[in-house]
PDB file of C-alpha atoms in Angstrom:
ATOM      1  CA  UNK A   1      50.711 -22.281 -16.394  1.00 59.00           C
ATOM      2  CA  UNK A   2      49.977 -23.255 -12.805  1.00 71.00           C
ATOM      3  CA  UNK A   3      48.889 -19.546 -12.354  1.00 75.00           C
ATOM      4  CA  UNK A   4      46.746 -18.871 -14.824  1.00 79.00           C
ATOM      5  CA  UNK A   5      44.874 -22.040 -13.690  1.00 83.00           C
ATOM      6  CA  UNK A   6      44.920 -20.880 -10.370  1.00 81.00           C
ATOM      7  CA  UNK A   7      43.627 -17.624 -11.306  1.00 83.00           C
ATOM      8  CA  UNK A   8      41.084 -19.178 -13.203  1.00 83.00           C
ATOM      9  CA  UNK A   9      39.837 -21.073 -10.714  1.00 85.00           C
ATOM     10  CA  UNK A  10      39.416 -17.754  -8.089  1.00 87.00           C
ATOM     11  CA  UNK A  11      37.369 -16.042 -10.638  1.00 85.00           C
ATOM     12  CA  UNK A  12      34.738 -18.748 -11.024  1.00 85.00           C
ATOM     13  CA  UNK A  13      34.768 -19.492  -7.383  1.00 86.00           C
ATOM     14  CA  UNK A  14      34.121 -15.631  -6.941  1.00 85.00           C
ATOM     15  CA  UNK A  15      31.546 -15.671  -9.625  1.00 85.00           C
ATOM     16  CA  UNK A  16      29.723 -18.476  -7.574  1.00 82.00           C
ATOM     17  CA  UNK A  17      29.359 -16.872  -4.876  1.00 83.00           C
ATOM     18  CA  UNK A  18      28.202 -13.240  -6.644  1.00 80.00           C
ATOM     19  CA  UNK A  19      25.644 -15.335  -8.041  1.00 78.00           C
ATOM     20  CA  UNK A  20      24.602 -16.763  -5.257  1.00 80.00           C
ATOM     21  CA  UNK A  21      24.183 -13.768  -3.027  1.00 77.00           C
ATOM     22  CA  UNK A  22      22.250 -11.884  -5.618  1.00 75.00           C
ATOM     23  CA  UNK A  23      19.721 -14.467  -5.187  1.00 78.00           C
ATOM     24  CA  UNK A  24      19.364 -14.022  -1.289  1.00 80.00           C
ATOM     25  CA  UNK A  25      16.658 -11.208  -0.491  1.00 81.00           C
ATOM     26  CA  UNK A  26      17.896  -8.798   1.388  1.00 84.00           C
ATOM     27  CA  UNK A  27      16.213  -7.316   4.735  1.00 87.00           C
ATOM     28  CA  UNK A  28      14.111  -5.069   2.972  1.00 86.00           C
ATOM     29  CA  UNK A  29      12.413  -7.626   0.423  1.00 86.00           C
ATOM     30  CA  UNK A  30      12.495  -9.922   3.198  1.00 89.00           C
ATOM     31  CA  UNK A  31      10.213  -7.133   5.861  1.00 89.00           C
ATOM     32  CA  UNK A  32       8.256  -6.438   2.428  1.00 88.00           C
ATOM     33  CA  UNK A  33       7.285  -9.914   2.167  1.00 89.00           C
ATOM     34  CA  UNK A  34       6.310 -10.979   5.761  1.00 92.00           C
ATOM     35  CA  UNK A  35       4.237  -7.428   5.471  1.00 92.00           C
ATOM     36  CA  UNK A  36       2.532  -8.663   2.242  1.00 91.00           C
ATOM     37  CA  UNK A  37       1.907 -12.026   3.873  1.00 93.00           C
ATOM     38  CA  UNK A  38       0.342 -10.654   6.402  1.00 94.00           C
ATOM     39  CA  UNK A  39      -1.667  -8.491   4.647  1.00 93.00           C
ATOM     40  CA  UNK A  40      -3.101 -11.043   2.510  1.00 93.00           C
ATOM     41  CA  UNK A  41      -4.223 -13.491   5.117  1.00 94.00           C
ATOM     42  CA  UNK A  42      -5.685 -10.300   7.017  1.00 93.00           C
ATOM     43  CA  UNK A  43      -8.262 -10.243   3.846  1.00 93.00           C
ATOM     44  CA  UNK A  44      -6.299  -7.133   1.557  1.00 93.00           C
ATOM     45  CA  UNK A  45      -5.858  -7.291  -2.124  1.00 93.00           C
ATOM     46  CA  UNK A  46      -2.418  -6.185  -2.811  1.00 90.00           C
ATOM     47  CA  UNK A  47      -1.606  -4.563  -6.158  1.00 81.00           C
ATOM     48  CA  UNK A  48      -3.931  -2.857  -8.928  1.00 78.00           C
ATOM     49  CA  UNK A  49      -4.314  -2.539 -12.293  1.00 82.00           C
ATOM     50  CA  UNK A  50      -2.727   0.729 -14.606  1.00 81.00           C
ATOM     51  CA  UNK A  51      -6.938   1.993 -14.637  1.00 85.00           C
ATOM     52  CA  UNK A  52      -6.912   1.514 -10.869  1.00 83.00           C
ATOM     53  CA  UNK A  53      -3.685   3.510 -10.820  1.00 84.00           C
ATOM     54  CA  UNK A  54      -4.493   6.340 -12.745  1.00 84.00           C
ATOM     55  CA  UNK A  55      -7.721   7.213 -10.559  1.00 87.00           C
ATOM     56  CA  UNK A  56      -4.661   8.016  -7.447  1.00 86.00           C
ATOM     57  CA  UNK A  57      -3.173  11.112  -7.152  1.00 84.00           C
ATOM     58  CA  UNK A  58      -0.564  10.278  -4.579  1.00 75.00           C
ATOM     59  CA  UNK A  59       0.240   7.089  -6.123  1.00 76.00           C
ATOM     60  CA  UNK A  60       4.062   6.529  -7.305  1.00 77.00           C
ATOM     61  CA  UNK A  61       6.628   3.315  -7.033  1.00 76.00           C
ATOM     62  CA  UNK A  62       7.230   3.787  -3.623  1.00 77.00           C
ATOM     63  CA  UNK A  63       3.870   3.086  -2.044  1.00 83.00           C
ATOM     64  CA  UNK A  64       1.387   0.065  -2.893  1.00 86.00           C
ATOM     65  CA  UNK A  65      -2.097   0.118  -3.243  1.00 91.00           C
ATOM     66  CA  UNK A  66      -3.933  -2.234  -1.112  1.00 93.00           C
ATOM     67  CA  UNK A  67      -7.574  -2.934  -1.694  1.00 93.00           C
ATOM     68  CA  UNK A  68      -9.790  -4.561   0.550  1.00 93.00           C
ATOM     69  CA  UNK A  69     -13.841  -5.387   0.433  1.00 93.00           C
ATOM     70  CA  UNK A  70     -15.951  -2.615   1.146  1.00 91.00           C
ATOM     71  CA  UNK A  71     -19.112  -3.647   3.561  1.00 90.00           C
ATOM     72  CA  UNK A  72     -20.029   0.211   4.164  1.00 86.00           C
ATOM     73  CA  UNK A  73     -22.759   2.092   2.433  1.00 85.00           C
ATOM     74  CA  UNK A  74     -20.123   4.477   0.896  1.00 85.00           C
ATOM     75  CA  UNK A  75     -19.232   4.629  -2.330  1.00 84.00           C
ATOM     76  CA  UNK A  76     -18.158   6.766  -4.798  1.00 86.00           C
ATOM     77  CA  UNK A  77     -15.926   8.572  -2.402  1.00 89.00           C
ATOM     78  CA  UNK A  78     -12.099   9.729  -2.433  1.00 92.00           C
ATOM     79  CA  UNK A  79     -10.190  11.219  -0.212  1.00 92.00           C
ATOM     80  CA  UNK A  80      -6.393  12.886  -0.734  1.00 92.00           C
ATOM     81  CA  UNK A  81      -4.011  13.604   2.120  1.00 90.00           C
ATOM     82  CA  UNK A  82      -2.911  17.320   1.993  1.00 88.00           C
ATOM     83  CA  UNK A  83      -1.542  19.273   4.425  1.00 87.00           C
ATOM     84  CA  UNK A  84      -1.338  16.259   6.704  1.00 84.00           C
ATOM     85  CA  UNK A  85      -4.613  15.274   6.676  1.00 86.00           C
ATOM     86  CA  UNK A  86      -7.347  13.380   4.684  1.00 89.00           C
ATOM     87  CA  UNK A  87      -9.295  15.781   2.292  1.00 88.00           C
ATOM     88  CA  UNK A  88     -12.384  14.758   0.288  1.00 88.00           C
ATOM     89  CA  UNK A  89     -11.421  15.063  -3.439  1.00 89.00           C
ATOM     90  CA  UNK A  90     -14.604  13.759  -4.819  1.00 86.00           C
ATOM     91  CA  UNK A  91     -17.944  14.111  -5.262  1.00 84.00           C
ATOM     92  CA  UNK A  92     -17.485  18.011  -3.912  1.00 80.00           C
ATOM     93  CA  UNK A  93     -21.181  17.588  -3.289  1.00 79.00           C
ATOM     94  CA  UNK A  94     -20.841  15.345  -0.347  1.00 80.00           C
ATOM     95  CA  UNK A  95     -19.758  18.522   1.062  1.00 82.00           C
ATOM     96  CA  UNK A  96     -22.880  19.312   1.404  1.00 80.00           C
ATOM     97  CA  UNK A  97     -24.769  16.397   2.558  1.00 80.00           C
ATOM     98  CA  UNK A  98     -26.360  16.235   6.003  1.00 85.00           C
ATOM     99  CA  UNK A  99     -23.911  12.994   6.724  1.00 82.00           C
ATOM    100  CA  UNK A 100     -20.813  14.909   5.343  1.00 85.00           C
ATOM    101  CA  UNK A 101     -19.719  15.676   8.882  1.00 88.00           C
ATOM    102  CA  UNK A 102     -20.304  12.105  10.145  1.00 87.00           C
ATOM    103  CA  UNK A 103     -18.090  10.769   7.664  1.00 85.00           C
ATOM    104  CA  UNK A 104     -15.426  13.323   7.887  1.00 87.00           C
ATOM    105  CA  UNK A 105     -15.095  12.304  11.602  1.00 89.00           C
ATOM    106  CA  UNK A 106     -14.600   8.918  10.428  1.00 88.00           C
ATOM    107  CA  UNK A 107     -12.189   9.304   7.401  1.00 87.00           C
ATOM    108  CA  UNK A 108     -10.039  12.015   9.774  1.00 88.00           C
ATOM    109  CA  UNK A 109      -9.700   8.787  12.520  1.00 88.00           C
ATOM    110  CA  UNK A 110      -7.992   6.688  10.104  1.00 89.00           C
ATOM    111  CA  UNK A 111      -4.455   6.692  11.278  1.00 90.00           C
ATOM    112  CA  UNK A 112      -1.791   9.251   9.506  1.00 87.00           C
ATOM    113  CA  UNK A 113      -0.321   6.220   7.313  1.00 89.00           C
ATOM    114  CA  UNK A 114      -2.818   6.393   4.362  1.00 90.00           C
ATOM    115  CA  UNK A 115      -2.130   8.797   1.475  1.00 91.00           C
ATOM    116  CA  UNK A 116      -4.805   8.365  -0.482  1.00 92.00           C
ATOM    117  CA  UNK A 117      -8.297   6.282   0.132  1.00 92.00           C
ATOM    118  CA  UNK A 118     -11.378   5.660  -2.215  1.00 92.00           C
ATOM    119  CA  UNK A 119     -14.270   3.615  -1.763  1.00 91.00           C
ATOM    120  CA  UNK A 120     -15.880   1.710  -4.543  1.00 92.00           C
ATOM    121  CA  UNK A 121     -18.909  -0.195  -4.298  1.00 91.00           C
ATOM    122  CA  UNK A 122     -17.345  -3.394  -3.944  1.00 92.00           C
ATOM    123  CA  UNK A 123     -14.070  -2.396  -2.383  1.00 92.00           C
ATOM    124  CA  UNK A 124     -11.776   0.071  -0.689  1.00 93.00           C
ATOM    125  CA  UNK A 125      -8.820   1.059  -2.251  1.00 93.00           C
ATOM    126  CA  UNK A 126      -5.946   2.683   0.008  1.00 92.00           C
ATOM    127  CA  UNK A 127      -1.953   4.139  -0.774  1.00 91.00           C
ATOM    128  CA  UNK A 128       0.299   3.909   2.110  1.00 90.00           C
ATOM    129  CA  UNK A 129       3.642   3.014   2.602  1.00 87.00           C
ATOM    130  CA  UNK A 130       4.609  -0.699   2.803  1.00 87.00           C
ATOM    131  CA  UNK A 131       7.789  -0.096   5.574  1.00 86.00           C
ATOM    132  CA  UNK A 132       5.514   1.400   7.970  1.00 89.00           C
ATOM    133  CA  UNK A 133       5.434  -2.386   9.261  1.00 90.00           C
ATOM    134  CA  UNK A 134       2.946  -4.528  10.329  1.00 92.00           C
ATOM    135  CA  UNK A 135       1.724  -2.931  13.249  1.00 93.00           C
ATOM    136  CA  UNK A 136       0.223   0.033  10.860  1.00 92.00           C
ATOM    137  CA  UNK A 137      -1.281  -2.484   8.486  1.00 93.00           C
ATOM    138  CA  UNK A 138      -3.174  -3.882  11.649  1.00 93.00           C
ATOM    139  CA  UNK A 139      -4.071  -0.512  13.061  1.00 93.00           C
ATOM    140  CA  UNK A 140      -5.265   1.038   9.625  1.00 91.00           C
ATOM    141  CA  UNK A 141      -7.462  -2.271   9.055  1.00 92.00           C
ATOM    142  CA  UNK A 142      -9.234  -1.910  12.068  1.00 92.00           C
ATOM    143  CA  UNK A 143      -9.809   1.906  11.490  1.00 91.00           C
ATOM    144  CA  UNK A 144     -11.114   1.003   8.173  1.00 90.00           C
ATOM    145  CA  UNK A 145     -13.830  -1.480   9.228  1.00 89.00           C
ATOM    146  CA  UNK A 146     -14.837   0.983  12.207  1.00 88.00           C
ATOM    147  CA  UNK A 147     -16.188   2.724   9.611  1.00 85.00           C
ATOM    148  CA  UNK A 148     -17.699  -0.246   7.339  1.00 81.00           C
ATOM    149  CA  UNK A 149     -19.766  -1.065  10.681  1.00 75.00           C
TER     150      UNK A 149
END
């Protein structure tokens, strides 16, 4: 009888402590959070909605889409990385616009990170990836308002 108890007793102890280290976050959700953190006192939106989601091409569950306010006079625009770079996917008649090589300067200096940008008329909407760190979030912020100014 004594071992049975004693056996008992080793499998709820083990189950206690299962338990308990599921609920620790691990290194990734822990980097993920100081990232998101970041990002939100830094002024980004972070998430979207399934009709925000739909209007990316590049978007799946391993990137986030970040959003932050748009103070530029662009709107309307999106641009897909292919190839390695940034490529206007709408309005093709931008293309043609005396400013379309002012702006395609800009858009081609925001850093390698970003998958997929549009601009709204109240905000920007980007897809990168999250574990790029900090350091990129920082560096693609400041591209982005380069061009709002």
């Amino acid at each position: 009888m004594l071992a049975n108890e004693f056996l008992i007793i080793i499998f709820v102890i083990l189950f206690l402590i299962g338990a308990i280290s599921f609920l620790k976050p691990s290194k990734k959700m822990k980097a993920l959070s100081d990232i998101r953190f970041l990002a939100s006192k830094e002024g980004f939106k972070i998430g979207s909605t399934p009709q925000l989601r739909k209007k990316f091409k590049n978007w799946d569950a391993r990137v986030a889409i970040y959003q932050i306010k748009n103070t530029s006079a662009y709107e309307d625009l999106h641009y897909i990385k292919r190839d390695g770079a940034l490529e206007l996917y709408s309005p093709m008649s931008l293309k043609y616009d005396k400013q379309f090589p002012v702006i395609q300067d800009q858009i081609l200096s925001l850093p390698a990170s970003i998958l997929e940008i549009i601009f709204f008329k109240s905000n920007i909407a980007i897809v990168w990836d999250e574990m790029l760190g900090p350091e990129e979030l920082l560096r693609m912020k400041t591209a982005i308002l380069k061009i709002c100014n």
